[in-house]
Structure formats: structure tokens, C-alpha cells
mmCIF file of C-alpha atoms in Angstrom:
data_model
loop_
_atom_site.group_PDB
_atom_site.id
_atom_site.type_symbol
_atom_site.label_atom_id
_atom_site.label_comp_id
_atom_site.label_asym_id
_atom_site.label_seq_id
_atom_site.Cartn_x
_atom_site.Cartn_y
_atom_site.Cartn_z
ATOM 1 C CA MET M 1 54.075 -17.888 -55.106
ATOM 2 C CA LYS M 2 54.951 -15.235 -52.530
ATOM 3 C CA LYS M 3 52.102 -13.044 -53.843
ATOM 4 C CA LEU M 4 49.674 -15.963 -53.559
ATOM 5 C CA MET M 5 50.731 -16.542 -49.929
ATOM 6 C CA GLU M 6 50.160 -12.852 -49.117
ATOM 7 C CA VAL M 7 46.685 -12.926 -50.690
ATOM 8 C CA LEU M 8 45.773 -16.106 -48.773
ATOM 9 C CA ALA M 9 47.054 -14.624 -45.519
ATOM 10 C CA ILE M 10 45.044 -11.436 -46.036
ATOM 11 C CA ALA M 11 41.930 -13.462 -46.961
ATOM 12 C CA SER M 12 42.342 -15.663 -43.860
ATOM 13 C CA LEU M 13 42.742 -12.595 -41.680
ATOM 14 C CA GLY M 14 39.587 -11.097 -43.233
ATOM 15 C CA VAL M 15 37.590 -14.264 -42.576
ATOM 16 C CA ALA M 16 38.861 -14.417 -38.999
ATOM 17 C CA LEU M 17 37.942 -10.784 -38.376
ATOM 18 C CA THR M 18 34.516 -11.270 -39.942
ATOM 19 C CA GLY M 19 33.921 -14.283 -37.674
ATOM 20 C CA CYS M 20 34.902 -12.255 -34.610
ATOM 21 C CA GLY M 21 32.619 -9.446 -35.703
ATOM 22 C CA ASN M 22 29.671 -11.842 -36.058
ATOM 23 C CA GLN M 23 30.431 -13.433 -32.726
ATOM 24 C CA SER M 24 30.552 -10.007 -31.090
ATOM 25 C CA THR M 25 27.250 -9.034 -32.714
ATOM 26 C CA GLN M 26 25.700 -12.345 -31.719
ATOM 27 C CA SER M 27 27.071 -11.960 -28.202
ATOM 28 C CA SER M 28 25.589 -8.453 -27.967
ATOM 29 C CA SER M 29 22.265 -9.795 -29.199
ATOM 30 C CA ASN M 30 22.329 -12.604 -26.608
ATOM 31 C CA THR M 31 23.273 -10.145 -23.882
ATOM 32 C CA ALA M 32 20.371 -7.872 -24.830
ATOM 33 C CA LYS M 33 18.007 -10.858 -24.879
ATOM 34 C CA THR M 34 19.296 -12.085 -21.514
ATOM 35 C CA ASN M 35 18.945 -8.602 -20.009
ATOM 36 C CA SER M 36 15.395 -8.361 -21.337
ATOM 37 C CA GLU M 37 14.466 -11.752 -19.815
ATOM 38 C CA ALA M 38 16.165 -10.807 -16.549
ATOM 39 C CA SER M 39 14.189 -7.588 -16.465
ATOM 40 C CA ARG M 40 10.969 -9.446 -17.184
ATOM 41 C CA SER M 41 11.852 -12.094 -14.559
ATOM 42 C CA GLN M 42 12.631 -9.392 -12.031
ATOM 43 C CA SER M 43 9.331 -7.713 -12.823
ATOM 44 C CA THR M 44 7.502 -11.035 -12.443
ATOM 45 C CA ALA M 45 9.337 -11.808 -9.217
ATOM 46 C CA THR M 46 8.353 -8.433 -7.811
ATOM 47 C CA THR M 47 4.761 -8.997 -8.880
ATOM 48 C CA ASN M 48 4.787 -12.415 -7.214
ATOM 49 C CA ASN M 49 6.319 -10.933 -4.051
ATOM 50 C CA THR M 50 9.342 -13.214 -4.286
ATOM 51 C CA SER M 51 11.914 -10.568 -5.044
ATOM 52 C CA SER M 52 14.876 -10.722 -2.700
ATOM 53 C CA SER M 53 16.145 -7.324 -3.759
ATOM 54 C CA SER M 54 17.410 -4.881 -1.175
ATOM 55 C CA GLU M 55 15.418 -2.104 -2.833
ATOM 56 C CA PRO M 56 12.509 -0.503 -0.941
ATOM 57 C CA HIS M 57 9.539 -2.818 -0.455
ATOM 58 C CA HIS M 58 6.902 -2.366 -3.192
ATOM 59 C CA ASP M 59 4.593 -5.219 -2.132
ATOM 60 C CA SER M 60 1.111 -4.233 -3.238
ATOM 61 C CA SER M 61 -0.606 -7.163 -1.521
ATOM 62 C CA LEU M 62 -2.469 -6.633 1.722
ATOM 63 C CA TRP M 63 -1.597 -10.070 3.110
ATOM 64 C CA ASN M 64 1.527 -12.252 3.092
ATOM 65 C CA ASN M 65 2.997 -15.400 4.676
ATOM 66 C CA GLN M 66 4.459 -13.521 7.646
ATOM 67 C CA LYS M 67 1.063 -12.040 8.533
ATOM 68 C CA ASN M 68 -0.557 -15.432 7.991
ATOM 69 C CA GLU M 69 1.870 -17.009 10.482
ATOM 70 C CA GLN M 70 1.164 -14.246 13.015
ATOM 71 C CA LEU M 71 -2.569 -14.867 12.670
ATOM 72 C CA ALA M 72 -2.039 -18.628 13.115
ATOM 73 C CA SER M 73 -0.032 -17.973 16.274
ATOM 74 C CA PHE M 74 -2.736 -15.644 17.605
ATOM 75 C CA MET M 75 -5.515 -18.165 16.852
ATOM 76 C CA GLN M 76 -3.632 -20.944 18.674
ATOM 77 C CA LYS M 77 -3.576 -18.768 21.806
ATOM 78 C CA TRP M 78 -7.019 -17.219 21.380
ATOM 79 C CA GLY M 79 -9.020 -20.411 20.710
ATOM 80 C CA PRO M 80 -8.421 -21.931 24.174
ATOM 81 C CA THR M 81 -9.560 -18.676 25.829
ATOM 82 C CA MET M 82 -12.906 -19.336 24.129
ATOM 83 C CA HIS M 83 -12.753 -23.060 25.082
ATOM 84 C CA GLN M 84 -12.470 -23.898 21.375
ATOM 85 C CA SER M 85 -9.849 -25.217 18.987
ATOM 86 C CA TYR M 86 -9.680 -23.970 15.435
ATOM 87 C CA GLU M 87 -8.561 -25.697 12.267
ATOM 88 C CA GLN M 88 -7.027 -23.474 9.601
ATOM 89 C CA TYR M 89 -7.480 -23.770 5.852
ATOM 90 C CA ASP M 90 -3.852 -24.347 4.811
ATOM 91 C CA GLY M 91 -4.186 -23.015 1.271
ATOM 92 C CA GLN M 92 -4.024 -26.491 -0.293
ATOM 93 C CA ASN M 93 -6.232 -29.068 1.423
ATOM 94 C CA GLU M 94 -9.912 -28.210 1.583
ATOM 95 C CA LEU M 95 -11.276 -27.421 5.036
ATOM 96 C CA LYS M 96 -14.428 -29.463 5.693
ATOM 97 C CA VAL M 97 -16.812 -28.235 8.375
ATOM 98 C CA SER M 98 -19.352 -30.358 10.279
ATOM 99 C CA THR M 99 -22.256 -29.091 8.169
ATOM 100 C CA GLY M 100 -20.677 -30.716 5.097
ATOM 101 C CA ILE M 101 -19.396 -27.566 3.399
ATOM 102 C CA THR M 102 -15.786 -27.466 2.233
ATOM 103 C CA TYR M 103 -13.771 -24.287 1.937
ATOM 104 C CA PRO M 104 -12.553 -22.402 -0.019
ATOM 105 C CA ASP M 105 -14.939 -23.790 -2.687
ATOM 106 C CA GLY M 106 -17.878 -23.271 -0.324
ATOM 107 C CA LEU M 107 -17.257 -19.516 -0.444
ATOM 108 C CA SER M 108 -19.114 -19.484 -3.778
ATOM 109 C CA LYS M 109 -22.277 -20.503 -1.868
ATOM 110 C CA GLU M 110 -21.578 -18.302 1.168
ATOM 111 C CA LEU M 111 -23.933 -15.394 1.683
ATOM 112 C CA VAL M 112 -22.837 -12.197 3.398
ATOM 113 C CA GLU M 113 -25.749 -10.882 5.425
ATOM 114 C CA GLY M 114 -28.145 -12.566 3.011
ATOM 115 C CA GLN M 115 -26.449 -11.419 -0.222
ATOM 116 C CA SER M 116 -24.724 -13.826 -2.615
ATOM 117 C CA GLY M 117 -21.608 -13.409 -4.744
ATOM 118 C CA LEU M 118 -19.812 -11.033 -2.388
ATOM 119 C CA ILE M 119 -17.108 -13.284 -0.912
ATOM 120 C CA GLY M 120 -14.222 -15.298 -2.345
ATOM 121 C CA TRP M 121 -10.728 -16.644 -1.736
ATOM 122 C CA ALA M 122 -7.983 -14.087 -2.488
ATOM 123 C CA PRO M 123 -4.726 -14.948 -0.619
ATOM 124 C CA SER M 124 -3.145 -11.532 -1.289
ATOM 125 C CA GLY M 125 -6.175 -9.673 0.054
ATOM 126 C CA LYS M 126 -6.822 -8.182 -3.366
ATOM 127 C CA GLY M 127 -9.362 -9.830 -5.603
ATOM 128 C CA ASP M 128 -12.605 -9.422 -7.491
ATOM 129 C CA TYR M 129 -14.869 -9.719 -4.473
ATOM 130 C CA GLU M 130 -16.421 -7.324 -1.987
ATOM 131 C CA TYR M 131 -14.836 -9.518 0.699
ATOM 132 C CA ASN M 132 -11.451 -10.969 -0.308
ATOM 133 C CA VAL M 133 -10.727 -13.811 2.114
ATOM 134 C CA VAL M 134 -7.102 -14.402 3.164
ATOM 135 C CA ALA M 135 -7.632 -16.950 5.966
ATOM 136 C CA ILE M 136 -10.338 -19.362 7.119
ATOM 137 C CA TYR M 137 -10.577 -20.912 10.590
ATOM 138 C CA ASN M 138 -13.225 -23.371 11.724
ATOM 139 C CA HIS M 139 -14.338 -24.875 15.032
ATOM 140 C CA ASP M 140 -16.773 -27.791 14.926
ATOM 141 C CA GLY M 141 -18.862 -27.945 18.070
ATOM 142 C CA THR M 142 -19.501 -31.166 19.956
ATOM 143 C CA GLU M 143 -22.476 -30.050 22.058
ATOM 144 C CA PRO M 144 -26.018 -30.512 20.680
ATOM 145 C CA PRO M 145 -27.679 -29.392 18.577
ATOM 146 C CA LEU M 146 -25.402 -30.965 16.006
ATOM 147 C CA PRO M 147 -23.997 -30.203 13.581
ATOM 148 C CA ASN M 148 -22.743 -26.832 14.703
ATOM 149 C CA ARG M 149 -19.748 -24.831 13.728
ATOM 150 C CA ILE M 150 -18.069 -21.458 14.059
ATOM 151 C CA THR M 151 -16.260 -20.485 10.877
ATOM 152 C CA TYR M 152 -14.263 -17.265 10.695
ATOM 153 C CA PHE M 153 -13.349 -15.626 7.400
ATOM 154 C CA PHE M 154 -10.515 -13.119 7.694
ATOM 155 C CA ALA M 155 -10.961 -10.794 4.748
ATOM 156 C CA PHE M 156 -10.380 -7.377 3.254
ATOM 157 C CA HIS M 157 -13.367 -5.228 2.346
ATOM 158 C CA ASN M 158 -12.437 -2.127 0.313
ATOM 159 C CA GLY M 159 -8.834 -2.672 1.446
ATOM 160 C CA LYS M 160 -9.782 -2.729 5.155
ATOM 161 C CA PRO M 161 -9.474 -5.829 7.373
ATOM 162 C CA VAL M 162 -12.729 -7.394 8.506
ATOM 163 C CA VAL M 163 -13.608 -10.669 10.256
ATOM 164 C CA LEU M 164 -16.792 -12.445 9.197
ATOM 165 C CA VAL M 165 -18.330 -15.344 11.100
ATOM 166 C CA ASP M 166 -20.710 -18.092 9.990
ATOM 167 C CA GLN M 167 -22.501 -20.253 12.550
ATOM 168 C CA SER M 168 -25.273 -21.516 10.278
ATOM 169 C CA ASN M 169 -26.035 -25.203 10.648
ATOM 170 C CA ASN M 170 -28.778 -25.695 8.073
ATOM 171 C CA GLY M 171 -29.875 -23.929 4.929
ATOM 172 C CA ASP M 172 -27.627 -21.540 3.074
ATOM 173 C CA PRO M 173 -24.323 -20.622 4.699
ATOM 174 C CA ASP M 174 -24.576 -16.993 5.753
ATOM 175 C CA CYS M 175 -21.883 -14.922 7.462
ATOM 176 C CA HIS M 176 -21.804 -11.482 9.032
ATOM 177 C CA PRO M 177 -19.170 -9.273 10.716
ATOM 178 C CA THR M 178 -18.079 -10.709 14.044
ATOM 179 C CA THR M 179 -19.004 -8.987 17.294
ATOM 180 C CA ASN M 180 -15.844 -10.328 18.959
ATOM 181 C CA THR M 181 -13.795 -7.150 19.335
ATOM 182 C CA ASP M 182 -10.677 -9.027 20.518
ATOM 183 C CA LEU M 183 -10.578 -11.086 17.344
ATOM 184 C CA GLU M 184 -11.361 -8.105 15.160
ATOM 185 C CA SER M 185 -8.747 -5.794 16.722
ATOM 186 C CA ASN M 186 -5.990 -8.418 16.575
ATOM 187 C CA PHE M 187 -6.657 -9.179 12.904
ATOM 188 C CA GLU M 188 -6.594 -5.457 12.176
ATOM 189 C CA ARG M 189 -3.308 -5.094 14.100
ATOM 190 C CA ILE M 190 -1.683 -7.949 12.162
ATOM 191 C CA ALA M 191 -3.065 -6.762 8.821
ATOM 192 C CA ASN M 192 -1.775 -3.217 9.291
ATOM 193 C CA GLN M 193 1.807 -4.188 10.163
#
């Protein structure tokens, strides 16, 4: 009987140790999986510019929310100096101009100095277009001839900030670089911060 008790005790100890070994292996496997997901999440967060790490800034986008807010603040001050008020495309609700076009979808029909397919919405400033638009501001005029509008497209062309303007009121929408040096220089200043 004593021998049987010793054998059972040894067998129980063996089973217990085997269970601990499996749990340790499983725990190591879960830890490795968790670390892998954390690494992938961190990589995704960095790609999406939402990383709150204290590491050096590796943001590859040309435009961000802070710059967008600075541009909005500038436009609120600048518009009245031109005796105009501008409505901003907020990134969610389409911006409808007096000629009936809505943006950003209307960018697909927008010509740039007579050429089609060059401009599109790209909130980071990097996209598949010649002109990657990061902000749109519109002023609908009230003085005849109506309809009339001034629509500014703040964009990046080959990585450089550029402001395009469209004042077309019939036919195809067609924009060109603005001649307003104040607007252009301030967008460039904000973009290069």
C-alpha cells in the first residue's frame, strides 16, 4: 500500500509539472502573439499619425490637424480683409457652392488650367494626384452676375504647397494658381512648419 501511495504521489507530481510546463509554453506563445499584435498596432498607429510615443516625430504626411486649424484661423482673419466670408469643407459634409458643384466630389470634374484628372482630395497632402488637396474654402458672391463664387483649393504639387482658385460660374470648373501672394505665402508658411 505504501508503494502504491508513492507511485500515485509521483504520478500526480508529474501531471502537475506537465500542466505547469504547458501553461508556461502557452503563456509564452500568448506573450509572443500579444507582442506581435502590439508591434503591428504600433506600426499602424504610427502610419495613421496617432502614435503618442515620445520618440522622434516620423510623420510622413505633409498636412495634419494642427496645420488645418492654423489655416482655418488665418482664413477667418483674412476673409474680412477681402470683404468676403469663406466656408470650409470640414472633411465630412460636402461643401456646395452657388454654381451647384459639391466638393470634394466635384474635384473629379475640376480642371487645372484646362487639363482634367490632375486634382483630388488627399487630406495628408500625399496622394495619387498632381495636386493633392488638403483644404477647400468657398465664398459665394451676392453681387450680379449670379451665380458667382471664389473657391480656393489648398494643395500640394510635387510636395510643395500651392493655392489654386476657381471662379468659374458656367461650363466646366477650371482652377489655376492664385495671384494673391498674401494667401499663397501664408499657406506656404503654415505648410512648412
